[in-house]
GROMACS .gro file of C-alpha atoms in nm:
model
  364
    1UNK     CA    1  -6.015  -4.120  -4.137
    2UNK     CA    2  -5.677  -4.304  -4.060
    3UNK     CA    3  -5.499  -3.987  -4.047
    4UNK     CA    4  -5.777  -3.873  -3.796
    5UNK     CA    5  -5.721  -4.148  -3.596
    6UNK     CA    6  -5.370  -4.128  -3.562
    7UNK     CA    7  -5.405  -3.768  -3.460
    8UNK     CA    8  -5.662  -3.851  -3.200
    9UNK     CA    9  -5.429  -4.153  -3.058
   10UNK     CA   10  -5.122  -3.887  -3.059
   11UNK     CA   11  -5.322  -3.620  -2.899
   12UNK     CA   12  -5.414  -3.855  -2.621
   13UNK     CA   13  -5.052  -3.982  -2.543
   14UNK     CA   14  -4.954  -3.630  -2.545
   15UNK     CA   15  -5.219  -3.551  -2.256
   16UNK     CA   16  -5.148  -3.866  -2.083
   17UNK     CA   17  -4.985  -3.784  -1.765
   18UNK     CA   18  -4.629  -3.922  -1.747
   19UNK     CA   19  -4.572  -4.260  -1.547
   20UNK     CA   20  -4.481  -4.246  -1.190
   21UNK     CA   21  -4.146  -4.329  -1.029
   22UNK     CA   22  -4.201  -4.645  -0.813
   23UNK     CA   23  -4.246  -4.528  -0.452
   24UNK     CA   24  -3.948  -4.589  -0.244
   25UNK     CA   25  -4.016  -4.826   0.051
   26UNK     CA   26  -3.902  -4.569   0.382
   27UNK     CA   27  -3.914  -4.831   0.600
   28UNK     CA   28  -3.654  -5.068   0.434
   29UNK     CA   29  -3.465  -4.776   0.310
   30UNK     CA   30  -3.416  -4.646   0.683
   31UNK     CA   31  -3.302  -5.004   0.762
   32UNK     CA   32  -3.059  -5.009   0.511
   33UNK     CA   33  -2.905  -4.638   0.609
   34UNK     CA   34  -2.901  -4.721   0.981
   35UNK     CA   35  -2.707  -5.053   0.883
   36UNK     CA   36  -2.469  -4.880   0.676
   37UNK     CA   37  -2.440  -4.604   0.983
   38UNK     CA   38  -2.376  -4.920   1.204
   39UNK     CA   39  -2.095  -5.062   1.003
   40UNK     CA   40  -1.931  -4.706   1.002
   41UNK     CA   41  -1.961  -4.707   1.370
   42UNK     CA   42  -1.835  -5.055   1.478
   43UNK     CA   43  -1.555  -5.011   1.232
   44UNK     CA   44  -1.443  -4.671   1.410
   45UNK     CA   45  -1.488  -4.799   1.779
   46UNK     CA   46  -1.503  -5.205   1.758
   47UNK     CA   47  -1.759  -5.220   2.003
   48UNK     CA   48  -1.836  -5.597   2.053
   49UNK     CA   49  -2.174  -5.499   2.138
   50UNK     CA   50  -2.281  -5.336   1.849
   51UNK     CA   51  -2.375  -5.629   1.591
   52UNK     CA   52  -2.620  -5.747   1.905
   53UNK     CA   53  -2.825  -5.375   1.931
   54UNK     CA   54  -2.796  -5.393   1.572
   55UNK     CA   55  -2.708  -5.657   1.352
   56UNK     CA   56  -2.642  -5.472   1.029
   57UNK     CA   57  -2.489  -5.722   0.766
   58UNK     CA   58  -2.824  -5.961   0.817
   59UNK     CA   59  -3.020  -5.684   0.772
   60UNK     CA   60  -2.877  -5.616   0.465
   61UNK     CA   61  -2.874  -5.908   0.349
   62UNK     CA   62  -3.245  -5.957   0.407
   63UNK     CA   63  -3.346  -5.628   0.242
   64UNK     CA   64  -3.134  -5.793  -0.058
   65UNK     CA   65  -3.351  -6.103  -0.061
   66UNK     CA   66  -3.641  -5.924  -0.067
   67UNK     CA   67  -3.535  -5.684  -0.378
   68UNK     CA   68  -3.391  -6.009  -0.552
   69UNK     CA   69  -3.742  -6.197  -0.514
   70UNK     CA   70  -3.926  -5.904  -0.649
   71UNK     CA   71  -3.682  -5.873  -0.963
   72UNK     CA   72  -3.709  -6.232  -1.044
   73UNK     CA   73  -4.065  -6.155  -1.133
   74UNK     CA   74  -3.875  -6.068  -1.467
   75UNK     CA   75  -3.643  -6.325  -1.665
   76UNK     CA   76  -3.349  -6.460  -1.429
   77UNK     CA   77  -3.093  -6.422  -1.635
   78UNK     CA   78  -3.157  -6.061  -1.682
   79UNK     CA   79  -3.231  -5.993  -1.346
   80UNK     CA   80  -2.866  -6.169  -1.284
   81UNK     CA   81  -2.669  -5.956  -1.528
   82UNK     CA   82  -2.874  -5.635  -1.401
   83UNK     CA   83  -2.740  -5.695  -1.064
   84UNK     CA   84  -2.376  -5.752  -1.185
   85UNK     CA   85  -2.400  -5.431  -1.385
   86UNK     CA   86  -2.518  -5.273  -1.086
   87UNK     CA   87  -2.216  -5.417  -0.830
   88UNK     CA   88  -1.913  -5.443  -1.062
   89UNK     CA   89  -1.847  -5.087  -1.206
   90UNK     CA   90  -1.831  -4.943  -0.840
   91UNK     CA   91  -1.613  -5.245  -0.728
   92UNK     CA   92  -1.404  -5.220  -1.013
   93UNK     CA   93  -1.348  -4.841  -0.973
   94UNK     CA   94  -1.258  -4.893  -0.592
   95UNK     CA   95  -1.025  -5.152  -0.678
   96UNK     CA   96  -0.808  -4.955  -0.905
   97UNK     CA   97  -0.714  -4.710  -0.625
   98UNK     CA   98  -0.658  -5.010  -0.395
   99UNK     CA   99  -0.467  -5.230  -0.623
  100UNK     CA  100  -0.245  -4.950  -0.769
  101UNK     CA  101  -0.156  -4.842  -0.355
  102UNK     CA  102  -0.082  -5.213  -0.283
  103UNK     CA  103   0.165  -5.232  -0.589
  104UNK     CA  104   0.345  -4.895  -0.470
  105UNK     CA  105   0.369  -5.066  -0.122
  106UNK     CA  106   0.571  -5.357  -0.274
  107UNK     CA  107   0.282  -5.604  -0.331
  108UNK     CA  108   0.322  -5.889  -0.597
  109UNK     CA  109   0.013  -6.015  -0.724
  110UNK     CA  110  -0.036  -6.367  -0.749
  111UNK     CA  111  -0.289  -6.542  -0.997
  112UNK     CA  112  -0.551  -6.527  -0.758
  113UNK     CA  113  -0.579  -6.146  -0.887
  114UNK     CA  114  -0.865  -6.237  -1.106
  115UNK     CA  115  -1.070  -6.216  -0.806
  116UNK     CA  116  -1.039  -5.852  -0.828
  117UNK     CA  117  -1.224  -5.888  -1.139
  118UNK     CA  118  -1.487  -6.043  -1.015
  119UNK     CA  119  -1.523  -6.151  -0.640
  120UNK     CA  120  -1.626  -6.523  -0.638
  121UNK     CA  121  -1.384  -6.552  -0.380
  122UNK     CA  122  -1.184  -6.360  -0.160
  123UNK     CA  123  -0.963  -6.096  -0.356
  124UNK     CA  124  -0.541  -6.122  -0.252
  125UNK     CA  125  -0.398  -5.832  -0.114
  126UNK     CA  126  -0.112  -5.723   0.157
  127UNK     CA  127  -0.143  -5.680   0.471
  128UNK     CA  128  -0.061  -5.280   0.446
  129UNK     CA  129  -0.437  -5.241   0.294
  130UNK     CA  130  -0.628  -5.540   0.510
  131UNK     CA  131  -0.875  -5.294   0.643
  132UNK     CA  132  -0.952  -5.163   0.327
  133UNK     CA  133  -0.983  -5.489   0.158
  134UNK     CA  134  -1.104  -5.716   0.403
  135UNK     CA  135  -1.480  -5.558   0.391
  136UNK     CA  136  -1.503  -5.750   0.049
  137UNK     CA  137  -1.630  -6.070   0.203
  138UNK     CA  138  -1.998  -5.890   0.178
  139UNK     CA  139  -1.930  -5.828  -0.175
  140UNK     CA  140  -1.828  -6.168  -0.245
  141UNK     CA  141  -2.155  -6.344  -0.030
  142UNK     CA  142  -2.400  -6.095  -0.217
  143UNK     CA  143  -2.244  -6.207  -0.538
  144UNK     CA  144  -2.306  -6.579  -0.455
  145UNK     CA  145  -2.651  -6.524  -0.298
  146UNK     CA  146  -2.730  -6.334  -0.648
  147UNK     CA  147  -2.610  -6.604  -0.866
  148UNK     CA  148  -2.782  -6.858  -0.672
  149UNK     CA  149  -3.127  -6.703  -0.579
  150UNK     CA  150  -3.324  -6.840  -0.921
  151UNK     CA  151  -3.240  -7.182  -0.767
  152UNK     CA  152  -3.324  -7.086  -0.404
  153UNK     CA  153  -3.657  -6.872  -0.477
  154UNK     CA  154  -3.782  -7.212  -0.678
  155UNK     CA  155  -3.678  -7.443  -0.382
  156UNK     CA  156  -3.804  -7.184  -0.138
  157UNK     CA  157  -4.140  -7.192  -0.285
  158UNK     CA  158  -4.190  -7.537  -0.291
  159UNK     CA  159  -4.214  -7.528   0.105
  160UNK     CA  160  -4.165  -7.175   0.248
  161UNK     CA  161  -4.167  -7.223   0.603
  162UNK     CA  162  -3.989  -7.578   0.626
  163UNK     CA  163  -3.685  -7.439   0.366
  164UNK     CA  164  -3.666  -7.148   0.590
  165UNK     CA  165  -3.653  -7.338   0.920
  166UNK     CA  166  -3.401  -7.570   0.762
  167UNK     CA  167  -3.189  -7.280   0.613
  168UNK     CA  168  -3.015  -7.240   0.957
  169UNK     CA  169  -2.941  -7.633   0.938
  170UNK     CA  170  -2.588  -7.527   0.689
  171UNK     CA  171  -2.395  -7.309   0.968
  172UNK     CA  172  -2.503  -7.619   1.271
  173UNK     CA  173  -2.333  -7.868   1.015
  174UNK     CA  174  -2.033  -7.652   0.971
  175UNK     CA  175  -2.008  -7.548   1.331
  176UNK     CA  176  -2.052  -7.932   1.470
  177UNK     CA  177  -2.047  -8.198   1.170
  178UNK     CA  178  -1.787  -8.099   0.910
  179UNK     CA  179  -1.542  -7.836   0.916
  180UNK     CA  180  -1.490  -7.620   0.610
  181UNK     CA  181  -1.158  -7.596   0.475
  182UNK     CA  182  -0.966  -7.295   0.558
  183UNK     CA  183  -0.967  -7.116   0.248
  184UNK     CA  184  -1.186  -6.894   0.034
  185UNK     CA  185  -1.428  -7.202  -0.042
  186UNK     CA  186  -1.435  -7.261   0.324
  187UNK     CA  187  -1.474  -6.868   0.396
  188UNK     CA  188  -1.760  -6.833   0.108
  189UNK     CA  189  -1.954  -7.157   0.230
  190UNK     CA  190  -1.921  -6.963   0.641
  191UNK     CA  191  -2.047  -6.691   0.528
  192UNK     CA  192  -2.348  -6.791   0.288
  193UNK     CA  193  -2.444  -7.032   0.581
  194UNK     CA  194  -2.456  -6.778   0.831
  195UNK     CA  195  -2.653  -6.524   0.631
  196UNK     CA  196  -2.888  -6.787   0.434
  197UNK     CA  197  -3.195  -6.739   0.681
  198UNK     CA  198  -3.185  -6.350   0.642
  199UNK     CA  199  -3.135  -6.409   0.256
  200UNK     CA  200  -3.436  -6.621   0.251
  201UNK     CA  201  -3.653  -6.435   0.500
  202UNK     CA  202  -3.641  -6.143   0.236
  203UNK     CA  203  -3.801  -6.405  -0.012
  204UNK     CA  204  -4.063  -6.487   0.268
  205UNK     CA  205  -4.146  -6.121   0.300
  206UNK     CA  206  -4.177  -6.068  -0.071
  207UNK     CA  207  -4.392  -6.376  -0.109
  208UNK     CA  208  -4.669  -6.313   0.174
  209UNK     CA  209  -4.510  -6.560   0.386
  210UNK     CA  210  -4.415  -6.334   0.727
  211UNK     CA  211  -4.787  -6.165   0.739
  212UNK     CA  212  -4.981  -6.509   0.772
  213UNK     CA  213  -4.740  -6.597   1.071
  214UNK     CA  214  -4.909  -6.591   1.430
  215UNK     CA  215  -4.756  -6.334   1.615
  216UNK     CA  216  -4.733  -6.524   1.896
  217UNK     CA  217  -4.535  -6.783   1.710
  218UNK     CA  218  -4.312  -6.500   1.574
  219UNK     CA  219  -4.214  -6.416   1.902
  220UNK     CA  220  -4.126  -6.765   2.057
  221UNK     CA  221  -3.925  -6.836   1.743
  222UNK     CA  222  -3.752  -6.506   1.740
  223UNK     CA  223  -3.669  -6.538   2.102
  224UNK     CA  224  -3.564  -6.883   2.088
  225UNK     CA  225  -3.312  -6.792   1.802
  226UNK     CA  226  -3.166  -6.456   1.999
  227UNK     CA  227  -3.157  -6.662   2.303
  228UNK     CA  228  -2.948  -6.921   2.157
  229UNK     CA  229  -2.744  -6.701   1.940
  230UNK     CA  230  -2.624  -6.461   2.253
  231UNK     CA  231  -2.582  -6.795   2.481
  232UNK     CA  232  -2.377  -6.943   2.237
  233UNK     CA  233  -2.169  -6.584   2.186
  234UNK     CA  234  -2.108  -6.547   2.565
  235UNK     CA  235  -2.062  -6.901   2.678
  236UNK     CA  236  -1.797  -6.932   2.418
  237UNK     CA  237  -1.577  -6.627   2.476
  238UNK     CA  238  -1.308  -6.826   2.548
  239UNK     CA  239  -1.294  -6.988   2.191
  240UNK     CA  240  -1.318  -6.684   1.998
  241UNK     CA  241  -1.171  -6.404   2.259
  242UNK     CA  242  -1.502  -6.199   2.249
  243UNK     CA  243  -1.859  -6.228   2.223
  244UNK     CA  244  -1.871  -6.038   1.895
  245UNK     CA  245  -2.117  -6.168   1.665
  246UNK     CA  246  -1.874  -6.086   1.396
  247UNK     CA  247  -1.603  -6.364   1.539
  248UNK     CA  248  -1.858  -6.649   1.598
  249UNK     CA  249  -2.022  -6.771   1.271
  250UNK     CA  250  -2.292  -6.966   1.436
  251UNK     CA  251  -2.407  -6.687   1.740
  252UNK     CA  252  -2.428  -6.436   1.440
  253UNK     CA  253  -2.658  -6.688   1.236
  254UNK     CA  254  -2.871  -6.722   1.490
  255UNK     CA  255  -2.897  -6.369   1.655
  256UNK     CA  256  -2.938  -6.212   1.320
  257UNK     CA  257  -3.238  -6.473   1.211
  258UNK     CA  258  -3.426  -6.366   1.549
  259UNK     CA  259  -3.362  -5.998   1.551
  260UNK     CA  260  -3.418  -5.959   1.160
  261UNK     CA  261  -3.729  -6.205   1.175
  262UNK     CA  262  -3.925  -5.960   1.418
  263UNK     CA  263  -3.822  -5.652   1.143
  264UNK     CA  264  -3.926  -5.800   0.855
  265UNK     CA  265  -4.274  -5.943   1.022
  266UNK     CA  266  -4.353  -5.646   1.172
  267UNK     CA  267  -4.323  -5.475   0.839
  268UNK     CA  268  -4.568  -5.729   0.654
  269UNK     CA  269  -4.783  -5.751   0.988
  270UNK     CA  270  -4.829  -5.380   1.078
  271UNK     CA  271  -4.771  -5.236   0.726
  272UNK     CA  272  -4.521  -5.018   0.832
  273UNK     CA  273  -4.397  -4.789   0.544
  274UNK     CA  274  -4.226  -4.500   0.754
  275UNK     CA  275  -4.431  -4.263   0.499
  276UNK     CA  276  -4.424  -3.967   0.771
  277UNK     CA  277  -4.049  -3.971   0.701
  278UNK     CA  278  -4.088  -3.764   0.406
  279UNK     CA  279  -4.186  -3.471   0.659
  280UNK     CA  280  -3.854  -3.418   0.787
  281UNK     CA  281  -3.690  -3.300   0.484
  282UNK     CA  282  -3.317  -3.337   0.570
  283UNK     CA  283  -3.355  -3.653   0.703
  284UNK     CA  284  -3.551  -3.805   0.437
  285UNK     CA  285  -3.286  -3.639   0.199
  286UNK     CA  286  -3.003  -3.818   0.421
  287UNK     CA  287  -3.182  -4.169   0.399
  288UNK     CA  288  -3.226  -4.103   0.006
  289UNK     CA  289  -2.857  -4.038  -0.048
  290UNK     CA  290  -2.763  -4.362   0.188
  291UNK     CA  291  -2.996  -4.563  -0.023
  292UNK     CA  292  -2.874  -4.411  -0.378
  293UNK     CA  293  -2.491  -4.432  -0.263
  294UNK     CA  294  -2.516  -4.782  -0.080
  295UNK     CA  295  -2.222  -4.928  -0.270
  296UNK     CA  296  -1.964  -4.622  -0.259
  297UNK     CA  297  -2.030  -4.591   0.123
  298UNK     CA  298  -1.994  -4.935   0.197
  299UNK     CA  299  -1.650  -4.955  -0.024
  300UNK     CA  300  -1.493  -4.658   0.066
  301UNK     CA  301  -1.607  -4.603   0.450
  302UNK     CA  302  -1.285  -4.785   0.561
  303UNK     CA  303  -1.040  -4.618   0.329
  304UNK     CA  304  -1.236  -4.267   0.459
  305UNK     CA  305  -1.142  -4.378   0.832
  306UNK     CA  306  -0.773  -4.488   0.729
  307UNK     CA  307  -0.712  -4.144   0.611
  308UNK     CA  308  -0.873  -3.994   0.857
  309UNK     CA  309  -0.557  -4.087   1.106
  310UNK     CA  310  -0.276  -3.892   0.929
  311UNK     CA  311  -0.557  -3.600   0.870
  312UNK     CA  312  -0.598  -3.570   1.236
  313UNK     CA  313  -0.197  -3.584   1.320
  314UNK     CA  314  -0.175  -3.272   1.105
  315UNK     CA  315  -0.403  -3.123   1.308
  316UNK     CA  316  -0.168  -3.115   1.607
  317UNK     CA  317   0.051  -2.877   1.395
  318UNK     CA  318  -0.219  -2.603   1.437
  319UNK     CA  319  -0.185  -2.441   1.794
  320UNK     CA  320  -0.535  -2.366   1.787
  321UNK     CA  321  -0.672  -2.723   1.674
  322UNK     CA  322  -0.436  -2.877   1.927
  323UNK     CA  323  -0.579  -2.701   2.210
  324UNK     CA  324  -0.944  -2.634   2.120
  325UNK     CA  325  -0.981  -2.982   1.919
  326UNK     CA  326  -1.057  -3.294   2.073
  327UNK     CA  327  -0.834  -3.461   1.883
  328UNK     CA  328  -0.748  -3.764   2.116
  329UNK     CA  329  -1.132  -3.871   2.097
  330UNK     CA  330  -1.252  -4.143   1.892
  331UNK     CA  331  -1.580  -3.939   1.829
  332UNK     CA  332  -1.395  -3.666   1.647
  333UNK     CA  333  -1.200  -3.962   1.401
  334UNK     CA  334  -1.559  -4.036   1.378
  335UNK     CA  335  -1.695  -3.745   1.273
  336UNK     CA  336  -1.388  -3.647   1.052
  337UNK     CA  337  -1.440  -3.982   0.875
  338UNK     CA  338  -1.804  -3.924   0.793
  339UNK     CA  339  -1.676  -3.602   0.634
  340UNK     CA  340  -1.417  -3.813   0.422
  341UNK     CA  341  -1.723  -4.068   0.361
  342UNK     CA  342  -1.892  -3.739   0.211
  343UNK     CA  343  -1.655  -3.638   0.005
  344UNK     CA  344  -1.612  -3.985  -0.147
  345UNK     CA  345  -1.987  -3.957  -0.234
  346UNK     CA  346  -1.937  -3.677  -0.398
  347UNK     CA  347  -1.628  -3.769  -0.616
  348UNK     CA  348  -1.671  -4.120  -0.658
  349UNK     CA  349  -2.064  -4.153  -0.579
  350UNK     CA  350  -2.125  -4.098  -0.999
  351UNK     CA  351  -2.005  -4.463  -1.072
  352UNK     CA  352  -2.331  -4.611  -0.942
  353UNK     CA  353  -2.493  -4.393  -1.135
  354UNK     CA  354  -2.338  -4.482  -1.453
  355UNK     CA  355  -2.372  -4.862  -1.365
  356UNK     CA  356  -2.739  -4.802  -1.326
  357UNK     CA  357  -2.774  -4.642  -1.677
  358UNK     CA  358  -2.865  -4.316  -1.533
  359UNK     CA  359  -2.726  -3.970  -1.603
  360UNK     CA  360  -2.427  -3.915  -1.347
  361UNK     CA  361  -2.480  -3.658  -1.066
  362UNK     CA  362  -2.287  -3.567  -0.761
  363UNK     CA  363  -2.580  -3.657  -0.529
  364UNK     CA  364  -2.918  -3.823  -0.613
   0.00000   0.00000   0.00000
């Protein structure tokens, strides 16, 4: 009798369909892919207006906040460990090449080289490789948000809307009340304060807070934040030398808050999922690759743009290239940069699979 029951269970298990893989949210995936494209575009052309058209970093922090809130349904220690495991190996792999290149070019590392192991502060580097390592502020800020999220989520759930509104207070205080020190600690405070609202906005989306908001209220709050951020950016050009949001933390904070609020609220209120994207196979495939290789693209894109310059210089030695190709155009460099990014995705992207405990693949 017992044997018969065990056999029935085995047969039932064998007949049961395999568990379905979780369905990706194509709306969020598309926003993340668009944010990465905007980052590469900005670092190629340096357009000051690019951040106003699409504040990519605010979008990326909001998406990360949503995923973090979802993950924290599990024990916090395991979630933080998982996030560190996914982030640090690709960073270490990339860092080996950058640090080695700086050493070859005469860099003498100080004791702060420890930040190349765990980027809780900005890793040190020489001027020669600054274009490559200056992007690490995002990883440092993301890492701090991950570590603080168990506490931030508890605080947020005590009073979601008041905490969300007050999350813009730190950047106002740093701008008007207290000047942060000009060091790693001060830089971290500025970046955390600038994007705190966006990170908590991800919490609000995950907890269903946004979909309960009145559309008129959302429109009013969004326009107010955008208006203040835009006004502050343009009215303080003389202080920062530009209206570029990346140079003005207060303007960045409010513009990103207003912009990302609409994106996240619309997702929740209208239940946007971009499910039809799967009907466009190539586009859908591109979005998939961008999301599976987001860390690789972000880390290696500046190196790709750096290498594009000497590569294009070699094209001038080929008469046909000199005559028929727009070698002086930044758009041509932009295209070459993406070709090199694709190479780095193929050559280095597998590290993200290893970090996620998946079988390494050239493309996901």
